[in-house]
mmCIF file of C-alpha atoms in Angstrom:
data_model
loop_
_atom_site.group_PDB
_atom_site.id
_atom_site.type_symbol
_atom_site.label_atom_id
_atom_site.label_comp_id
_atom_site.label_asym_id
_atom_site.label_seq_id
_atom_site.Cartn_x
_atom_site.Cartn_y
_atom_site.Cartn_z
ATOM 1 C CA MET Z 492 12.642 -12.616 -4.848
ATOM 2 C CA SER Z 493 8.917 -13.560 -5.459
ATOM 3 C CA GLU Z 494 6.392 -11.844 -7.648
ATOM 4 C CA LEU Z 495 4.530 -10.525 -4.353
ATOM 5 C CA ASP Z 496 7.761 -9.950 -2.585
ATOM 6 C CA PHE Z 497 9.242 -8.140 -5.517
ATOM 7 C CA LEU Z 498 11.584 -6.094 -3.102
ATOM 8 C CA ASP Z 499 12.477 -9.135 -1.244
ATOM 9 C CA VAL Z 500 11.990 -7.803 2.028
ATOM 10 C CA GLY Z 501 11.532 -11.370 3.477
ATOM 11 C CA TYR Z 502 10.334 -11.262 6.881
ATOM 12 C CA GLU Z 503 11.935 -8.000 7.712
ATOM 13 C CA SER Z 504 9.450 -5.577 9.585
ATOM 14 C CA TYR Z 505 11.020 -2.141 8.951
ATOM 15 C CA ASP Z 506 9.312 -0.203 11.639
ATOM 16 C CA GLU Z 507 10.527 3.259 10.458
ATOM 17 C CA PHE Z 508 9.549 4.263 7.205
ATOM 18 C CA ASP Z 509 13.138 5.790 6.895
ATOM 19 C CA GLU Z 510 14.763 2.242 7.450
ATOM 20 C CA PHE Z 511 12.584 0.925 4.597
ATOM 21 C CA VAL Z 512 13.648 3.854 2.313
ATOM 22 C CA GLU Z 513 17.270 3.104 3.010
ATOM 23 C CA TYR Z 514 16.881 -0.623 2.426
ATOM 24 C CA ILE Z 515 15.352 -0.011 -1.181
ATOM 25 C CA ARG Z 516 18.153 2.741 -1.796
ATOM 26 C CA LYS Z 517 21.110 0.670 -0.879
ATOM 27 C CA ASP Z 518 20.019 -3.074 -1.676
ATOM 28 C CA ILE Z 519 17.630 -2.793 -4.445
ATOM 29 C CA ASP Z 520 18.360 -2.246 -8.204
ATOM 30 C CA LEU Z 521 15.117 -0.972 -9.784
ATOM 31 C CA SER Z 522 16.153 -2.015 -13.258
ATOM 32 C CA GLU Z 523 15.850 -5.720 -12.023
ATOM 33 C CA ILE Z 524 12.058 -5.155 -11.372
ATOM 34 C CA ASP Z 525 9.681 -6.179 -13.988
ATOM 35 C CA GLY Z 526 7.518 -2.965 -14.321
ATOM 36 C CA LYS Z 527 8.237 0.519 -13.017
ATOM 37 C CA LEU Z 528 7.840 1.308 -9.320
ATOM 38 C CA SER Z 529 4.675 3.598 -8.259
ATOM 39 C CA LEU Z 530 4.304 5.127 -5.010
ATOM 40 C CA VAL Z 531 1.148 6.388 -3.663
ATOM 41 C CA GLY Z 532 1.041 8.740 -0.537
ATOM 42 C CA SER Z 533 -2.089 8.780 1.711
ATOM 43 C CA LEU Z 534 -3.086 10.254 4.975
ATOM 44 C CA SER Z 535 -5.232 7.960 7.315
ATOM 45 C CA ASP Z 536 -7.840 8.993 9.907
ATOM 46 C CA TYR Z 537 -7.710 5.374 11.397
ATOM 47 C CA GLU Z 538 -6.472 5.415 14.975
ATOM 48 C CA THR Z 539 -5.541 1.705 15.234
ATOM 49 C CA LYS Z 540 -3.887 -0.811 13.088
ATOM 50 C CA LYS Z 541 -6.792 -3.264 13.131
ATOM 51 C CA GLN Z 542 -9.059 -0.495 11.792
ATOM 52 C CA PHE Z 543 -6.768 0.168 8.822
ATOM 53 C CA LEU Z 544 -6.502 -3.918 8.123
ATOM 54 C CA GLU Z 545 -10.226 -4.245 8.263
ATOM 55 C CA SER Z 546 -10.437 -1.145 5.754
ATOM 56 C CA LEU Z 547 -8.331 -3.029 3.163
ATOM 57 C CA ASP Z 548 -10.876 -5.706 2.708
ATOM 58 C CA PRO Z 549 -12.344 -6.376 0.072
ATOM 59 C CA THR Z 550 -9.939 -4.638 -2.385
ATOM 60 C CA PHE Z 551 -6.848 -6.042 -1.161
ATOM 61 C CA ASP Z 552 -5.602 -9.315 0.398
ATOM 62 C CA VAL Z 553 -3.161 -9.169 3.153
ATOM 63 C CA VAL Z 554 -0.350 -11.658 1.992
ATOM 64 C CA ARG Z 555 2.199 -11.031 4.980
ATOM 65 C CA ASP Z 556 1.880 -8.852 7.859
ATOM 66 C CA LEU Z 557 5.139 -7.580 9.244
ATOM 67 C CA GLY Z 558 4.289 -5.114 11.563
ATOM 68 C CA ASN Z 559 4.284 -1.593 10.091
ATOM 69 C CA LEU Z 560 5.074 -3.163 6.637
ATOM 70 C CA LEU Z 561 2.466 -5.072 4.786
ATOM 71 C CA ILE Z 562 2.554 -7.134 1.791
ATOM 72 C CA LEU Z 563 -0.626 -7.205 -0.245
ATOM 73 C CA SER Z 564 -2.335 -8.462 -3.550
ATOM 74 C CA GLY Z 565 -5.064 -6.783 -5.011
ATOM 75 C CA GLY Z 566 -7.239 -6.687 -8.422
ATOM 76 C CA SER Z 567 -8.077 -9.503 -10.604
ATOM 77 C CA ASN Z 568 -4.558 -10.167 -11.433
ATOM 78 C CA ASN Z 569 -3.243 -10.157 -7.712
ATOM 79 C CA VAL Z 570 -1.247 -7.087 -8.425
ATOM 80 C CA PRO Z 571 1.583 -6.841 -5.745
ATOM 81 C CA PHE Z 572 1.739 -4.038 -3.293
ATOM 82 C CA TYR Z 573 3.813 -3.060 -0.126
ATOM 83 C CA VAL Z 574 2.167 -0.644 2.465
ATOM 84 C CA HIS Z 575 4.078 0.953 5.004
ATOM 85 C CA LEU Z 576 2.014 2.436 7.830
ATOM 86 C CA ASN Z 577 4.287 5.435 8.206
ATOM 87 C CA ASP Z 578 2.513 6.675 11.539
ATOM 88 C CA PHE Z 579 -0.997 6.411 10.016
ATOM 89 C CA CYS Z 580 0.444 8.152 6.728
ATOM 90 C CA PRO Z 581 0.681 5.093 4.475
ATOM 91 C CA VAL Z 582 2.705 4.961 1.611
ATOM 92 C CA PHE Z 583 1.790 2.058 -0.918
ATOM 93 C CA LEU Z 584 4.386 0.831 -3.651
ATOM 94 C CA THR Z 585 3.845 -1.347 -6.413
ATOM 95 C CA THR Z 586 4.745 -2.376 -9.956
ATOM 96 C CA GLY Z 587 0.997 -2.083 -11.138
ATOM 97 C CA THR Z 588 0.479 -0.129 -14.443
ATOM 98 C CA LYS Z 589 -0.852 3.338 -13.881
ATOM 99 C CA THR Z 590 -3.558 3.035 -16.485
ATOM 100 C CA GLU Z 591 -5.065 -0.306 -15.703
ATOM 101 C CA ASP Z 592 -3.763 -2.229 -12.483
ATOM 102 C CA LEU Z 593 -3.870 1.399 -10.276
ATOM 103 C CA PRO Z 594 -7.387 2.273 -10.929
ATOM 104 C CA ALA Z 595 -8.492 -1.235 -10.173
ATOM 105 C CA THR Z 596 -6.946 -1.413 -6.833
ATOM 106 C CA ILE Z 597 -5.428 1.900 -4.879
ATOM 107 C CA ASP Z 598 -7.802 4.218 -6.833
ATOM 108 C CA THR Z 599 -10.608 2.045 -5.936
ATOM 109 C CA TYR Z 600 -9.682 1.674 -2.288
ATOM 110 C CA LEU Z 601 -9.210 5.423 -1.933
ATOM 111 C CA HIS Z 602 -12.559 6.175 -3.332
ATOM 112 C CA ASN Z 603 -14.560 3.763 -1.055
ATOM 113 C CA THR Z 604 -12.470 4.200 2.238
ATOM 114 C CA GLY Z 605 -13.531 7.629 3.345
ATOM 115 C CA ARG Z 606 -11.040 7.689 6.367
ATOM 116 C CA VAL Z 607 -7.890 7.348 3.918
ATOM 117 C CA SER Z 608 -7.235 10.273 2.055
ATOM 118 C CA ARG Z 609 -5.193 10.573 -1.110
ATOM 119 C CA LEU Z 610 -1.984 12.655 -0.959
ATOM 120 C CA TRP Z 611 -2.840 15.706 -2.811
ATOM 121 C CA VAL Z 612 0.045 17.697 -3.955
ATOM 122 C CA GLY Z 613 -1.284 21.269 -4.631
ATOM 123 C CA LYS Z 614 -0.092 23.427 -7.662
ATOM 124 C CA LYS Z 615 1.899 25.486 -5.788
ATOM 125 C CA GLN Z 616 3.593 22.896 -3.894
ATOM 126 C CA MET Z 617 4.247 20.977 -7.183
ATOM 127 C CA ASP Z 618 5.831 24.136 -8.592
ATOM 128 C CA GLN Z 619 8.010 24.597 -5.318
ATOM 129 C CA ILE Z 620 9.240 20.844 -5.786
ATOM 130 C CA ARG Z 621 10.304 21.575 -9.448
ATOM 131 C CA ARG Z 622 12.116 24.603 -8.348
ATOM 132 C CA SER Z 623 13.831 22.715 -5.643
ATOM 133 C CA ILE Z 624 15.015 19.703 -7.613
ATOM 134 C CA VAL Z 625 16.159 22.061 -10.472
ATOM 135 C CA GLN Z 626 18.135 24.146 -7.887
ATOM 136 C CA LYS Z 627 19.624 20.991 -6.295
ATOM 137 C CA HIS Z 628 20.474 19.263 -9.427
ATOM 138 C CA PRO Z 629 21.720 21.845 -12.108
ATOM 139 C CA ASP Z 630 21.813 19.154 -14.617
ATOM 140 C CA VAL Z 631 18.368 17.620 -14.278
ATOM 141 C CA ARG Z 632 16.246 17.574 -17.224
ATOM 142 C CA ILE Z 633 12.488 17.838 -17.502
ATOM 143 C CA PRO Z 634 11.607 15.740 -20.771
ATOM 144 C CA TYR Z 635 7.736 16.175 -20.236
ATOM 145 C CA PHE Z 636 5.144 18.053 -18.311
ATOM 146 C CA THR Z 637 1.497 18.917 -18.092
ATOM 147 C CA ALA Z 638 0.586 22.397 -16.823
ATOM 148 C CA HIS Z 639 -2.612 24.318 -16.203
ATOM 149 C CA HIS Z 640 -3.804 27.732 -15.668
ATOM 150 C CA SER Z 641 -7.066 29.172 -14.440
ATOM 151 C CA PRO Z 642 -8.667 32.300 -15.442
ATOM 152 C CA THR Z 643 -8.924 33.062 -11.611
ATOM 153 C CA SER Z 644 -5.295 32.277 -11.025
ATOM 154 C CA GLU Z 645 -3.795 34.661 -8.261
ATOM 155 C CA ASP Z 646 -0.755 35.190 -10.671
ATOM 156 C CA ASN Z 647 -3.167 36.820 -13.211
ATOM 157 C CA ALA Z 648 -2.014 40.452 -12.240
ATOM 158 C CA ASN Z 649 1.645 39.877 -13.463
ATOM 159 C CA GLY Z 650 1.117 40.460 -16.873
ATOM 160 C CA ILE Z 651 0.563 37.129 -18.590
ATOM 161 C CA THR Z 652 -1.035 36.546 -21.910
ATOM 162 C CA ARG Z 653 -4.847 36.380 -22.143
ATOM 163 C CA PRO Z 654 -5.407 35.593 -18.580
ATOM 164 C CA GLU Z 655 -9.121 35.241 -19.038
ATOM 165 C CA PHE Z 656 -8.704 31.748 -20.864
ATOM 166 C CA GLU Z 657 -8.322 28.650 -18.878
ATOM 167 C CA ARG Z 658 -5.654 26.485 -20.688
ATOM 168 C CA THR Z 659 -3.956 23.137 -20.410
ATOM 169 C CA ILE Z 660 -0.586 22.505 -21.845
ATOM 170 C CA GLN Z 661 1.313 19.121 -22.638
ATOM 171 C CA TYR Z 662 4.789 19.197 -23.605
ATOM 172 C CA TYR Z 663 7.356 16.681 -24.703
ATOM 173 C CA GLY Z 664 10.898 17.734 -25.297
ATOM 174 C CA GLU Z 665 14.510 17.433 -23.820
ATOM 175 C CA ASP Z 666 14.571 21.365 -23.430
ATOM 176 C CA GLY Z 667 11.355 21.158 -21.170
ATOM 177 C CA ARG Z 668 12.943 22.579 -18.212
ATOM 178 C CA ARG Z 669 13.421 25.897 -20.137
ATOM 179 C CA ALA Z 670 10.215 25.417 -21.958
ATOM 180 C CA PHE Z 671 8.167 25.380 -18.654
ATOM 181 C CA GLN Z 672 9.761 28.445 -17.528
ATOM 182 C CA GLU Z 673 8.836 30.421 -20.722
ATOM 183 C CA VAL Z 674 5.170 28.799 -20.710
ATOM 184 C CA LYS Z 675 5.042 29.738 -16.991
ATOM 185 C CA HIS Z 676 5.956 33.494 -17.674
ATOM 186 C CA LYS Z 677 3.903 33.909 -20.689
ATOM 187 C CA TYR Z 678 0.626 32.108 -19.596
ATOM 188 C CA GLY Z 679 0.610 31.711 -16.010
ATOM 189 C CA VAL Z 680 0.796 27.864 -15.503
ATOM 190 C CA PHE Z 681 1.384 25.657 -12.685
ATOM 191 C CA PRO Z 682 2.892 21.998 -13.156
ATOM 192 C CA THR Z 683 0.304 19.053 -12.763
ATOM 193 C CA ASN Z 684 2.555 16.005 -13.907
ATOM 194 C CA VAL Z 685 6.341 16.326 -14.343
ATOM 195 C CA ARG Z 686 8.863 13.984 -15.250
ATOM 196 C CA PHE Z 687 12.372 14.408 -14.136
ATOM 197 C CA LYS Z 688 15.597 12.816 -15.553
ATOM 198 C CA LYS Z 689 18.933 13.287 -14.030
ATOM 199 C CA PRO Z 690 21.862 11.855 -15.979
ATOM 200 C CA ASN Z 691 23.469 9.000 -13.873
ATOM 201 C CA GLY Z 692 21.093 9.714 -11.141
ATOM 202 C CA PHE Z 693 17.305 9.528 -11.108
ATOM 203 C CA LYS Z 694 14.282 9.330 -13.385
ATOM 204 C CA PHE Z 695 10.772 9.660 -12.071
ATOM 205 C CA ARG Z 696 7.408 11.448 -12.455
ATOM 206 C CA ILE Z 697 5.136 13.101 -10.015
ATOM 207 C CA THR Z 698 1.329 13.941 -10.604
ATOM 208 C CA ASN Z 699 -0.759 16.195 -8.377
ATOM 209 C CA ASP Z 700 -2.875 13.376 -7.066
ATOM 210 C CA GLY Z 701 0.297 12.151 -5.298
ATOM 211 C CA VAL Z 702 1.469 9.291 -7.423
ATOM 212 C CA PHE Z 703 5.273 8.713 -8.023
ATOM 213 C CA THR Z 704 6.333 6.696 -10.671
ATOM 214 C CA ILE Z 705 10.065 5.755 -10.446
ATOM 215 C CA ASN Z 706 12.311 4.454 -13.364
ATOM 216 C CA THR Z 707 15.739 4.870 -11.779
ATOM 217 C CA GLY Z 708 16.826 6.332 -8.158
ATOM 218 C CA VAL Z 709 14.572 6.281 -5.081
ATOM 219 C CA SER Z 710 15.925 8.795 -2.511
ATOM 220 C CA GLU Z 711 14.642 12.005 -4.279
ATOM 221 C CA PRO Z 712 11.009 10.925 -4.845
ATOM 222 C CA LEU Z 713 10.648 9.116 -1.348
ATOM 223 C CA SER Z 714 12.161 12.347 0.380
ATOM 224 C CA ILE Z 715 9.573 14.441 -1.597
ATOM 225 C CA ILE Z 716 6.869 12.324 -0.812
ATOM 226 C CA GLN Z 717 7.647 12.097 3.130
ATOM 227 C CA SER Z 718 8.058 15.877 3.092
ATOM 228 C CA SER Z 719 4.739 16.388 1.414
ATOM 229 C CA ILE Z 720 2.983 14.102 3.921
ATOM 230 C CA ASP Z 721 4.691 16.032 6.784
ATOM 231 C CA SER Z 722 3.149 19.218 5.352
ATOM 232 C CA LEU Z 723 -0.181 17.859 5.534
ATOM 233 C CA ARG Z 724 -0.008 16.470 8.974
ATOM 234 C CA GLU Z 725 -1.204 19.740 10.477
ATOM 235 C CA VAL Z 726 -4.174 19.703 8.149
ATOM 236 C CA LYS Z 727 -5.188 16.344 9.576
ATOM 237 C CA GLU Z 728 -4.586 17.521 12.954
ATOM 238 C CA LYS Z 729 -6.802 20.447 12.383
ATOM 239 C CA ILE Z 730 -9.466 18.445 10.812
ATOM 240 C CA LYS Z 731 -9.703 16.032 13.682
ATOM 241 C CA THR Z 732 -10.684 18.973 16.028
ATOM 242 C CA SER Z 733 -14.212 18.891 14.113
ATOM 243 C CA GLU Z 734 -16.946 16.912 15.870
ATOM 244 C CA TYR Z 735 -20.439 15.894 14.636
ATOM 245 C CA GLU Z 736 -22.916 14.212 17.401
ATOM 246 C CA GLU Z 737 -26.516 13.809 17.528
ATOM 247 C CA VAL Z 738 -27.991 13.948 21.267
ATOM 248 C CA GLU Z 739 -31.398 13.157 22.536
ATOM 249 C CA ASN Z 740 -33.603 16.259 22.438
ATOM 250 C CA GLU Z 741 -35.228 15.951 26.045
ATOM 251 C CA PHE Z 742 -38.130 18.394 24.732
ATOM 252 C CA VAL Z 743 -39.053 16.862 21.455
ATOM 253 C CA PRO Z 744 -38.171 12.944 22.225
ATOM 254 C CA ASP Z 745 -38.358 12.026 18.144
ATOM 255 C CA GLN Z 746 -36.117 14.678 17.046
ATOM 256 C CA ASN Z 747 -32.307 14.735 18.123
ATOM 257 C CA LEU Z 748 -30.224 17.768 18.301
ATOM 258 C CA GLU Z 749 -27.096 18.015 16.121
ATOM 259 C CA MET Z 750 -24.063 19.148 18.171
ATOM 260 C CA VAL Z 751 -21.377 20.312 15.495
ATOM 261 C CA GLU Z 752 -17.904 21.637 16.020
ATOM 262 C CA PRO Z 753 -16.155 23.046 12.673
ATOM 263 C CA TRP Z 754 -12.747 23.295 11.655
ATOM 264 C CA GLY Z 755 -11.417 26.298 9.602
ATOM 265 C CA ILE Z 756 -9.209 27.298 6.507
ATOM 266 C CA LYS Z 757 -7.652 30.681 7.027
ATOM 267 C CA LEU Z 758 -7.143 32.577 3.913
ATOM 268 C CA ASN Z 759 -3.930 34.627 3.798
ATOM 269 C CA GLY Z 760 -5.165 37.152 1.066
ATOM 270 C CA GLY Z 761 -8.801 37.368 2.243
ATOM 271 C CA LEU Z 762 -11.860 36.605 0.309
ATOM 272 C CA ASP Z 763 -13.267 38.609 -2.761
ATOM 273 C CA ARG Z 764 -15.844 38.139 -5.311
ATOM 274 C CA ARG Z 765 -13.324 36.398 -7.870
ATOM 275 C CA ASP Z 766 -12.535 33.824 -5.168
ATOM 276 C CA ILE Z 767 -16.405 32.969 -4.707
ATOM 277 C CA ASP Z 768 -17.226 32.920 -8.272
ATOM 278 C CA ASN Z 769 -14.004 30.614 -8.685
ATOM 279 C CA PHE Z 770 -15.421 28.357 -5.889
ATOM 280 C CA GLU Z 771 -18.883 28.063 -7.481
ATOM 281 C CA ALA Z 772 -17.384 27.457 -11.156
ATOM 282 C CA ASN Z 773 -14.650 24.676 -10.061
ATOM 283 C CA ILE Z 774 -16.091 22.817 -7.079
ATOM 284 C CA GLN Z 775 -17.970 20.262 -9.172
ATOM 285 C CA SER Z 776 -15.327 19.851 -11.813
ATOM 286 C CA ARG Z 777 -14.107 15.972 -12.395
ATOM 287 C CA ASN Z 778 -11.204 16.296 -10.196
ATOM 288 C CA TRP Z 779 -12.630 16.595 -7.013
ATOM 289 C CA ASP Z 780 -15.688 14.467 -6.823
ATOM 290 C CA PHE Z 781 -18.182 16.970 -5.363
ATOM 291 C CA ASP Z 782 -21.767 18.008 -5.994
ATOM 292 C CA LEU Z 783 -22.990 21.501 -4.866
ATOM 293 C CA SER Z 784 -26.357 21.045 -3.465
ATOM 294 C CA ARG Z 785 -26.705 24.703 -2.210
ATOM 295 C CA MET Z 786 -24.833 28.038 -2.826
ATOM 296 C CA ASN Z 787 -25.674 31.424 -1.397
ATOM 297 C CA ALA Z 788 -23.153 34.409 -1.985
ATOM 298 C CA SER Z 789 -23.167 37.878 -0.791
ATOM 299 C CA PHE Z 790 -21.063 40.599 -2.460
ATOM 300 C CA GLY Z 791 -21.330 43.587 0.011
ATOM 301 C CA ASP Z 792 -18.664 45.243 2.249
ATOM 302 C CA ILE Z 793 -17.558 41.712 3.542
ATOM 303 C CA PRO Z 794 -17.818 39.178 0.246
ATOM 304 C CA GLY Z 795 -18.841 35.738 1.639
ATOM 305 C CA PHE Z 796 -20.651 32.479 0.688
ATOM 306 C CA ARG Z 797 -22.612 29.778 2.486
ATOM 307 C CA ALA Z 798 -22.557 26.285 0.621
ATOM 308 C CA GLU Z 799 -23.131 22.748 1.175
ATOM 309 C CA VAL Z 800 -20.903 20.171 -0.928
ATOM 310 C CA ILE Z 801 -21.759 16.480 -1.382
ATOM 311 C CA ASP Z 802 -19.217 13.635 -1.830
ATOM 312 C CA GLU Z 803 -20.233 12.028 -5.063
ATOM 313 C CA LYS Z 804 -18.836 8.638 -3.985
ATOM 314 C CA THR Z 805 -20.173 8.405 -0.116
ATOM 315 C CA TYR Z 806 -22.875 11.157 -0.430
ATOM 316 C CA GLY Z 807 -21.668 12.722 2.806
ATOM 317 C CA ARG Z 808 -22.390 16.491 3.052
ATOM 318 C CA ALA Z 809 -20.137 19.358 4.423
ATOM 319 C CA ALA Z 810 -21.267 22.879 5.080
ATOM 320 C CA MET Z 811 -19.060 25.663 4.373
ATOM 321 C CA ARG Z 812 -19.448 29.329 5.704
ATOM 322 C CA SER Z 813 -16.998 32.136 5.130
ATOM 323 C CA ASN Z 814 -16.444 35.868 6.037
ATOM 324 C CA ARG Z 815 -13.691 38.089 5.011
ATOM 325 C CA ASP Z 816 -10.575 35.911 5.747
ATOM 326 C CA LEU Z 817 -11.826 32.490 7.210
ATOM 327 C CA ILE Z 818 -13.943 29.616 5.790
ATOM 328 C CA ARG Z 819 -15.429 27.592 8.472
ATOM 329 C CA VAL Z 820 -16.147 23.800 7.399
ATOM 330 C CA TYR Z 821 -19.066 21.908 9.124
ATOM 331 C CA PRO Z 822 -19.034 18.208 9.481
ATOM 332 C CA ARG Z 823 -22.544 16.296 8.945
ATOM 333 C CA GLU Z 824 -23.661 12.868 9.989
ATOM 334 C CA TYR Z 825 -21.656 11.146 6.944
ATOM 335 C CA THR Z 826 -18.911 13.852 6.102
ATOM 336 C CA THR Z 827 -15.467 11.689 5.857
ATOM 337 C CA PHE Z 828 -12.002 12.568 6.752
ATOM 338 C CA SER Z 829 -11.261 12.256 2.920
ATOM 339 C CA GLN Z 830 -13.820 14.603 1.853
ATOM 340 C CA PHE Z 831 -12.413 17.360 4.375
ATOM 341 C CA MET Z 832 -8.814 16.791 2.950
ATOM 342 C CA ARG Z 833 -10.343 17.533 -0.769
ATOM 343 C CA ILE Z 834 -12.027 20.592 0.585
ATOM 344 C CA TYR Z 835 -8.859 21.965 1.908
ATOM 345 C CA SER Z 836 -6.816 20.869 -1.210
ATOM 346 C CA PHE Z 837 -9.459 22.524 -3.537
ATOM 347 C CA VAL Z 838 -9.396 25.641 -1.409
ATOM 348 C CA SER Z 839 -5.486 25.687 -1.785
ATOM 349 C CA ASP Z 840 -5.652 25.258 -5.531
ATOM 350 C CA HIS Z 841 -8.446 27.685 -6.359
ATOM 351 C CA ILE Z 842 -8.808 30.116 -3.913
ATOM 352 C CA ASP Z 843 -5.801 30.684 -1.938
ATOM 353 C CA ALA Z 844 -2.432 28.575 -2.172
ATOM 354 C CA ASN Z 845 -1.178 30.195 1.184
ATOM 355 C CA ALA Z 846 -4.440 28.845 2.824
ATOM 356 C CA GLN Z 847 -3.665 27.477 6.522
ATOM 357 C CA PRO Z 848 -5.832 25.001 8.587
ATOM 358 C CA VAL Z 849 -7.054 26.240 11.719
ATOM 359 C CA ALA Z 850 -8.852 24.841 14.682
ATOM 360 C CA LEU Z 851 -11.921 26.620 15.879
#
């Protein structure tokens, strides 16, 4: 087992992601690996493997091409990575550290590559994952979690304490499983970072930016990451129905015409003033890498807004137009797939946790 091939795959291709998962589960003892195993899920807009391979440069070097499985190295310390293409929803695996190695490699790659999106795990989905694991494994512990509450949370009507205050809670303790239920009931928080520990079973952590850090046991986190990817495939499909094209203007030769097809986000509970205020207050927060260049809101019988958001990394623009229960999202010349995925994730987290992508 070499430093770069730390899972000792040799020259096996593992064409199916499930095959790769089964190999790790049956044949690899994570306690023998130098460092914790981190998994980073993603969704790719590339249509060919060649395009994806070209996107890896200059952040990564391809050490070995095994078909759907690649062995990579990246960063100044040649941090080892595997990436399984996984039907163009790539999953990266590494023993690199989350504080130093990942920012210099996978985080840099995802920031600079607009056609590969991070696997965002929404606050409601995070809570569903927590509840599912607790129900499936009655003896599981939660020794650490962070959780967040927004003043505009949809749960504010449930009698929580001082709902007008934004708050973040960090908790260490072997009673974290019960403690989370208590602070959720009292303060209306949703998990953003959770560590699970099952005696003689598994120990791993999940964060809402799609990073899974595994100490022991791989079946549970790998199953979660795949189900999270599957739940976002529909979003990817609806985004790809949008289109931007410049065509020649036969009446004004020096001025092209823009042909734009939007995609949409259907709101389950409709749009109200609180949602619009929440959009304007949070869209420029650090987590989303957006600037708001224009915002116009109306609060008549049918509240709505018109906005233009700018990707701080690529400077791509996207226009958003809303009515009572639909947000239309319009591409512009440099809009990226990653930008659209962040817009959807933002709406799910801050406006409607039950929002659904739609083709228009």
